[in-house]
Amino acid sequence: MLVLITYDVSTQSAAGKTRLRKVAKECVNYGQRVQNSVFECILDASQLLMLKDRLVSLINEKEDSLRFYYLGNNYQTKVEHFGSKTSYEAEGTLMI
Amino acid sequence: MLVLITYDVSTQSAAGKTRLRKVAKECVNYGQRVQNSVFECILDASQLLMLKDRLVSLINEKEDSLRFYYLGNNYQTKVEHFGSKTSYEAEGTLMI
């Protein structure tokens, strides 16, 4: 199923940047980074559990916000895009 | 239905900040800002058309990325949250 993961972290601090990089690295194992802190992952139930555990252990629960949206298996018609299609590397480097 | 709107814009520039503020203002008419650039809106079909038109006219299509995710009417079980529950004002002021 498609799981959308959105991660709100302050990247003003070096620690925040590092956490975003780590979260991105985990997520792109299962999908793609579609925006700076938005990831679309294709996961089965056990992968979801593992990834969720891993991400929750990486974030700062007092400062950061992490949200999961479950879009199911028939997600092709549930996503629409406008504007630029920037792609990101796992490390966070912007690819134009 | 619940429509998740994610907006990727560089807020390094004043123009980018202004666009994010304008997008946020439109979105919070229909829902809430759950992360800095993630909005959950409850929309019917005609509201969706109007909001989509409005947002597409606000963004810079060459630089920004705007994505819509359609989560349907039974969305309560499709969203999961971890970490801090920061809420934002429409103007973008961080509310702790």
GROMACS .gro file of C-alpha atoms in nm, chain B residues 5-86:
model
   82
  101ILE     CA    1  -0.227   1.935   0.047
  102THR     CA    2   0.151   1.947   0.066
  103TYR     CA    3   0.341   2.248  -0.060
  104ASP     CA    4   0.715   2.260  -0.116
  105VAL     CA    5   0.849   2.612  -0.151
  106SER     CA    6   1.182   2.764  -0.067
  107THR     CA    7   1.127   3.000   0.224
  108GLN     CA    8   1.480   3.130   0.190
  109SER     CA    9   1.338   3.411  -0.022
  110ALA     CA   10   1.082   3.670   0.091
  111ALA     CA   11   0.871   3.584  -0.216
  112GLY     CA   12   0.865   3.216  -0.117
  113LYS     CA   13   0.759   3.305   0.238
  114THR     CA   14   0.481   3.522   0.102
  115ARG     CA   15   0.356   3.243  -0.126
  116LEU     CA   16   0.354   2.996   0.165
  117ARG     CA   17   0.157   3.246   0.373
  118LYS     CA   18  -0.098   3.291   0.094
  119VAL     CA   19  -0.135   2.917   0.032
  120ALA     CA   20  -0.179   2.861   0.408
  121LYS     CA   21  -0.446   3.131   0.427
  122GLU     CA   22  -0.650   2.967   0.151
  123CYS     CA   23  -0.614   2.618   0.295
  124VAL     CA   24  -0.713   2.701   0.651
  125ASN     CA   25  -1.048   2.825   0.525
  126TYR     CA   26  -1.127   2.458   0.474
  127GLY     CA   27  -0.931   2.283   0.744
  128GLN     CA   28  -0.614   2.298   0.940
  129ARG     CA   29  -0.242   2.338   0.903
  130VAL     CA   30  -0.096   2.023   1.055
  131GLN     CA   31   0.266   2.091   0.965
  132ASN     CA   32   0.450   2.393   0.830
  133SER     CA   33   0.359   2.312   0.470
  134VAL     CA   34   0.099   2.036   0.512
  135PHE     CA   35  -0.272   2.111   0.521
  136GLU     CA   36  -0.570   1.887   0.585
  137CYS     CA   37  -0.881   2.026   0.417
  138ILE     CA   38  -1.238   1.900   0.420
  139LEU     CA   39  -1.379   1.976   0.077
  140ASP     CA   40  -1.669   1.886  -0.145
  141ALA     CA   41  -1.615   1.852  -0.519
  142SER     CA   42  -1.686   2.217  -0.605
  143GLN     CA   43  -1.478   2.352  -0.316
  144LEU     CA   44  -1.192   2.131  -0.432
  145LEU     CA   45  -1.207   2.274  -0.783
  146MET     CA   46  -1.210   2.630  -0.652
  147LEU     CA   47  -0.928   2.575  -0.406
  148LYS     CA   48  -0.715   2.394  -0.663
  149ASP     CA   49  -0.756   2.679  -0.912
  150ARG     CA   50  -0.674   2.934  -0.646
  151LEU     CA   51  -0.362   2.755  -0.522
  152VAL     CA   52  -0.230   2.686  -0.870
  153SER     CA   53  -0.262   3.057  -0.942
  154LEU     CA   54  -0.070   3.145  -0.624
  155ILE     CA   55   0.232   2.920  -0.659
  156ASN     CA   56   0.535   2.964  -0.879
  157GLU     CA   57   0.499   2.663  -1.108
  158LYS     CA   58   0.866   2.669  -1.205
  159GLU     CA   59   0.998   2.663  -0.851
  160ASP     CA   60   0.733   2.523  -0.618
  161SER     CA   61   0.573   2.182  -0.584
  162LEU     CA   62   0.211   2.139  -0.481
  163ARG     CA   63   0.056   1.797  -0.426
  164PHE     CA   64  -0.298   1.685  -0.347
  165TYR     CA   65  -0.378   1.351  -0.185
  166TYR     CA   66  -0.739   1.237  -0.181
  167LEU     CA   67  -0.820   1.045   0.136
  168GLY     CA   68  -1.196   1.011   0.083
  169ASN     CA   69  -1.471   1.038   0.341
  170ASN     CA   70  -1.362   0.762   0.576
  171TYR     CA   71  -1.032   0.916   0.663
  172GLN     CA   72  -1.038   0.885   1.042
  173THR     CA   73  -0.841   0.561   1.042
  174LYS     CA   74  -0.607   0.671   0.764
  175VAL     CA   75  -0.403   0.922   0.959
  176GLU     CA   76  -0.152   0.860   1.237
  177HIS     CA   77   0.057   1.112   1.425
  178PHE     CA   78   0.380   1.093   1.627
  179GLY     CA   79   0.573   1.361   1.808
  180SER     CA   80   0.477   1.715   1.892
  181LYS     CA   81   0.139   1.860   1.804
  182THR     CA   82   0.237   2.207   1.709
   0.00000   0.00000   0.00000
